[in-house]
CSV table of C-alpha atoms in Angstrom, one decimal:
chain,number,residue,atom,x,y,z
T,1,MET,CA,-5.9,-17.5,9.7
T,2,ARG,CA,-8.3,-15.7,7.3
T,3,ILE,CA,-7.2,-12.7,5.7
T,4,VAL,CA,-8.4,-9.9,3.5
T,5,LEU,CA,-5.9,-8.3,1.2
T,6,ALA,CA,-6.3,-4.8,-0.3
T,7,GLU,CA,-3.6,-3.7,-2.6
T,8,ASP,CA,-3.9,-2.0,-6.2
T,9,LEU,CA,-0.5,-3.1,-7.5
T,10,THR,CA,-1.2,-6.7,-9.2
T,11,LEU,CA,2.3,-8.0,-8.9
T,12,LEU,CA,2.7,-6.8,-5.3
T,13,ARG,CA,-1.1,-7.9,-4.4
T,14,ASP,CA,-0.2,-11.5,-6.1
T,15,GLY,CA,3.4,-11.7,-4.3
T,16,LEU,CA,1.5,-11.3,-0.8
T,17,ILE,CA,-1.2,-13.7,-1.4
T,18,ARG,CA,1.7,-16.4,-2.2
T,19,LEU,CA,3.7,-15.1,0.7
T,20,PHE,CA,0.7,-15.7,2.9
T,21,GLN,CA,-0.6,-19.0,1.3
T,22,ALA,CA,3.1,-20.1,2.0
T,23,HIS,CA,2.7,-19.4,5.7
T,24,ASP,CA,-0.5,-21.1,6.1
T,25,PHE,CA,-2.9,-18.0,5.6
T,26,GLU,CA,-6.1,-18.4,4.1
T,27,VAL,CA,-6.6,-15.4,1.7
T,28,VAL,CA,-10.4,-15.1,1.5
T,29,ALA,CA,-10.3,-12.1,-0.4
T,30,ALA,CA,-7.7,-9.7,-2.5
T,31,VAL,CA,-9.3,-6.4,-3.7
T,32,ASP,CA,-7.8,-3.5,-5.4
T,33,ASN,CA,-10.4,-0.6,-4.4
T,34,GLY,CA,-12.1,0.9,-1.4
T,35,PRO,CA,-15.6,0.4,-1.8
T,36,GLN,CA,-14.9,-3.4,-2.3
T,37,LEU,CA,-12.7,-3.7,0.7
T,38,ILE,CA,-15.4,-2.4,3.0
T,39,ARG,CA,-18.0,-4.9,1.3
T,40,ASP,CA,-15.7,-7.6,1.9
T,41,LEU,CA,-14.3,-6.6,5.4
T,42,VAL,CA,-18.0,-6.9,6.6
T,43,ALA,CA,-19.2,-9.7,5.1
T,44,LEU,CA,-16.5,-12.0,5.6
T,45,ARG,CA,-15.0,-10.5,9.0
T,46,PRO,CA,-11.4,-11.7,8.7
T,47,ASP,CA,-8.9,-12.3,11.4
T,48,VAL,CA,-7.1,-9.6,10.1
T,49,ALA,CA,-7.2,-7.0,7.0
T,50,VAL,CA,-3.7,-6.1,5.5
T,51,VAL,CA,-4.6,-3.1,3.8
T,52,ASP,CA,-2.5,-0.3,1.5
T,53,VAL,CA,-3.5,3.2,2.4
T,54,ARG,CA,-4.1,4.7,-1.4
T,55,LEU,CA,-6.6,2.8,-3.2
T,56,PRO,CA,-8.8,3.3,-6.2
T,57,PRO,CA,-10.7,5.5,-7.1
T,58,GLY,CA,-8.9,8.5,-5.2
T,59,TYR,CA,-5.5,7.2,-4.7
T,60,SER,CA,-5.5,9.0,-1.5
T,61,ASP,CA,-6.4,7.5,1.7
T,62,GLU,CA,-9.3,5.2,0.3
T,63,GLY,CA,-7.6,2.1,2.4
T,64,LEU,CA,-7.6,3.6,5.6
T,65,ARG,CA,-11.3,5.1,5.3
T,66,ALA,CA,-12.4,1.7,4.2
T,67,VAL,CA,-11.2,0.5,7.1
T,68,LEU,CA,-12.5,3.1,9.7
T,69,ALA,CA,-15.8,2.4,8.0
T,70,ALA,CA,-15.7,-1.3,8.3
T,71,ARG,CA,-14.7,-1.2,12.0
T,72,GLN,CA,-18.0,0.6,12.5
T,73,GLN,CA,-19.8,-2.1,11.9
T,74,VAL,CA,-17.1,-5.1,12.8
T,75,PRO,CA,-15.8,-3.1,16.3
T,76,GLY,CA,-12.3,-4.4,16.9
T,77,LEU,CA,-11.7,-5.7,13.4
T,78,PRO,CA,-7.6,-6.3,13.2
T,79,VAL,CA,-6.0,-4.3,11.0
T,80,LEU,CA,-2.3,-4.0,9.5
T,81,VAL,CA,-1.8,-1.1,7.3
T,82,LEU,CA,1.0,-1.7,4.8
T,83,SER,CA,1.8,1.7,2.9
T,84,GLN,CA,4.4,3.8,1.6
T,85,TYR,CA,3.1,6.8,3.1
T,86,VAL,CA,2.1,7.6,6.7
T,87,GLU,CA,-1.6,9.6,6.7
T,88,GLN,CA,-1.7,11.4,9.9
T,89,LEU,CA,-5.3,12.1,10.4
T,90,TYR,CA,-6.8,8.7,9.6
T,91,ALA,CA,-4.0,6.8,11.2
T,92,ARG,CA,-4.4,8.6,14.6
T,93,GLU,CA,-8.0,8.0,14.3
T,94,LEU,CA,-7.4,4.3,13.6
T,95,LEU,CA,-4.9,3.8,16.6
T,96,ALA,CA,-7.0,5.9,19.1
T,97,ASP,CA,-10.4,4.0,19.2
T,98,GLY,CA,-8.2,1.3,21.1
T,99,LEU,CA,-10.1,-1.5,19.8
T,100,GLY,CA,-8.7,-5.0,18.4
T,101,GLY,CA,-5.2,-5.2,16.8
T,102,ILE,CA,-3.5,-2.5,15.0
T,103,GLY,CA,-0.1,-2.0,12.7
T,104,TYR,CA,0.9,0.2,10.6
T,105,LEU,CA,4.3,-0.9,8.5
T,106,LEU,CA,6.0,1.3,5.7
T,107,LYS,CA,6.6,-1.2,2.8
T,108,ASP,CA,10.1,0.2,1.8
T,109,ARG,CA,11.0,-1.0,5.4
T,110,VAL,CA,9.8,-4.4,5.3
T,111,SER,CA,12.9,-6.4,4.6
T,112,ASP,CA,12.7,-9.6,6.6
T,113,VAL,CA,9.6,-12.1,5.6
T,114,GLY,CA,9.6,-13.4,8.9
T,115,GLN,CA,9.4,-10.3,11.0
T,116,PHE,CA,6.6,-9.2,8.7
T,117,ILE,CA,4.6,-12.8,9.0
T,118,ALA,CA,5.1,-12.1,12.9
T,119,ALA,CA,3.8,-8.6,12.8
T,120,VAL,CA,0.6,-10.0,11.0
T,121,ARG,CA,-0.1,-12.6,13.4
T,122,ARG,CA,0.7,-10.2,16.3
T,123,VAL,CA,-1.9,-7.7,14.9
T,124,ALA,CA,-4.6,-10.6,14.1
T,125,ASP,CA,-3.8,-12.0,18.2
T,126,GLY,CA,-5.1,-8.4,19.0
T,127,GLY,CA,-1.4,-6.8,19.6
T,128,THR,CA,0.4,-3.9,17.8
T,129,ALA,CA,3.2,-3.5,15.3
T,130,LEU,CA,3.9,0.0,14.3
T,131,ASP,CA,7.1,0.9,12.3
T,132,PRO,CA,9.0,3.6,14.1
T,133,SER,CA,9.0,6.0,11.4
T,134,VAL,CA,5.3,5.9,11.7
T,135,VAL,CA,5.3,6.5,15.4
T,136,ALA,CA,7.9,9.3,14.8
T,137,LYS,CA,5.7,11.2,12.6
T,138,LEU,CA,2.7,10.9,14.2
T,139,LEU,CA,4.5,12.1,17.6
T,140,ASP,CA,6.3,15.0,15.7
T,141,SER,CA,2.5,16.2,14.9
T,142,ARG,CA,1.7,16.5,18.5
T,143,ARG,CA,5.1,17.3,19.8
T,144,ARG,CA,3.8,18.9,23.0
T,145,PRO,CA,3.5,15.5,25.2
T,146,LEU,CA,6.7,14.3,24.2
T,147,ASP,CA,8.4,17.2,26.5
T,148,ARG,CA,7.3,14.9,29.3
T,149,LEU,CA,9.9,12.1,28.5
T,150,SER,CA,13.5,11.9,28.3
T,151,PRO,CA,15.3,10.8,25.1
T,152,ARG,CA,15.5,7.2,26.4
T,153,GLU,CA,12.1,7.2,27.4
T,154,ARG,CA,11.1,7.9,23.9
T,155,GLU,CA,13.3,5.6,22.6
T,156,VAL,CA,11.8,2.9,24.7
T,157,LEU,CA,8.3,3.9,23.9
T,158,ALA,CA,9.0,3.4,20.0
T,159,HIS,CA,10.1,0.1,20.7
T,160,MET,CA,6.9,-0.9,22.8
T,161,ALA,CA,5.0,0.5,19.8
T,162,GLN,CA,6.5,-2.3,17.8
T,163,GLY,CA,5.3,-4.8,20.1
T,164,ARG,CA,8.7,-5.9,21.8
T,165,SER,CA,9.0,-7.2,25.1
T,166,ASN,CA,11.5,-5.7,27.5
T,167,ALA,CA,14.0,-8.2,26.8
T,168,ALA,CA,14.1,-7.3,23.3
T,169,ILE,CA,14.0,-3.6,24.1
T,170,GLY,CA,16.8,-4.2,26.5
T,171,ALA,CA,19.0,-6.0,23.7
T,172,SER,CA,18.2,-3.3,21.2
T,173,LEU,CA,19.0,-0.3,23.4
T,174,VAL,CA,22.0,-2.5,24.9
T,175,ILE,CA,20.4,-2.1,28.7
T,176,THR,CA,19.5,-4.4,31.0
T,177,GLU,CA,15.9,-5.4,31.1
T,178,ARG,CA,15.6,-4.1,34.7
T,179,ALA,CA,16.3,-0.7,33.4
T,180,VAL,CA,13.8,-1.1,30.3
T,181,GLY,CA,11.3,-1.9,33.3
T,182,LYS,CA,12.0,1.3,35.1
T,183,HIS,CA,11.8,3.6,31.8
T,184,THR,CA,8.2,1.7,31.1
T,185,ALA,CA,7.3,2.4,34.9
T,186,SER,CA,8.2,6.1,34.4
T,187,ILE,CA,6.1,6.5,30.9
T,188,PHE,CA,3.1,5.1,32.7
T,189,THR,CA,3.4,7.4,35.4
T,190,LYS,CA,4.1,10.4,33.5
T,191,LEU,CA,1.1,9.5,31.1
T,192,GLY,CA,-1.1,8.8,34.1
T,193,LEU,CA,-2.1,5.3,33.5
T,194,GLN,CA,-2.8,3.1,36.7
T,195,PRO,CA,-2.0,-0.5,36.9
T,196,SER,CA,-5.5,-2.4,35.6
T,197,GLU,CA,-6.2,-6.2,34.9
T,198,ASP,CA,-8.2,-5.6,31.8
T,199,ASP,CA,-6.2,-2.6,29.9
T,200,ASN,CA,-2.8,-3.1,28.1
T,201,ARG,CA,-0.7,-0.4,29.3
T,202,ARG,CA,1.9,-0.7,26.9
T,203,VAL,CA,-0.6,-0.3,24.3
T,204,LEU,CA,-2.4,2.7,25.9
T,205,ALA,CA,0.9,4.6,26.4
T,206,VAL,CA,1.5,4.3,22.3
T,207,LEU,CA,-2.0,5.4,22.3
T,208,ALA,CA,-2.1,8.5,25.0
T,209,TYR,CA,0.5,9.8,22.7
T,210,LEU,CA,-0.7,9.5,19.2
T,211,GLU,CA,-3.8,11.3,20.4
T,212,GLY,CA,-2.0,14.0,22.0
């Protein structure tokens, strides 16, 4: 699996390179700035990009803006954002286009290497991997739609956003898998998401709320 990595801190970048290589990933490019990231994503078209939000030259949101620019030329490019920050505007834009795998994890919450590598693979395969804190902050900025959901449904939605199965959600919330299924069905109903053979309603449920 081919990865383009964007991280400006040398020690962290080198550590991630070694980590990926140890798990049979090929790091085809490792960059430390936004302009180079755009060029490499478009030219190399990796299986997944792992990107920090704040990169040179401005150290604001260059990573996310570079990803959005690259995805205009490479629609559906899988992207996992790995950052210390939640940049709401561009994060919502990235999540809302509904194309390709998307992940957004906070660095200080990534403590399990196995789970992190699994998240990278899930995004590369077209899935989602969203940190609960990211989901909560984005949802809080568009609070009104949340009023439709019960507290338990919000919990289930947060776990869905992390790419967890009904069985895993049930184990985490200490409820039955059948109960999770009922909550999930209720979420879909309240969002007006009709059954479809082509669309992943679990992803659409998260995106609908992030879009407000």
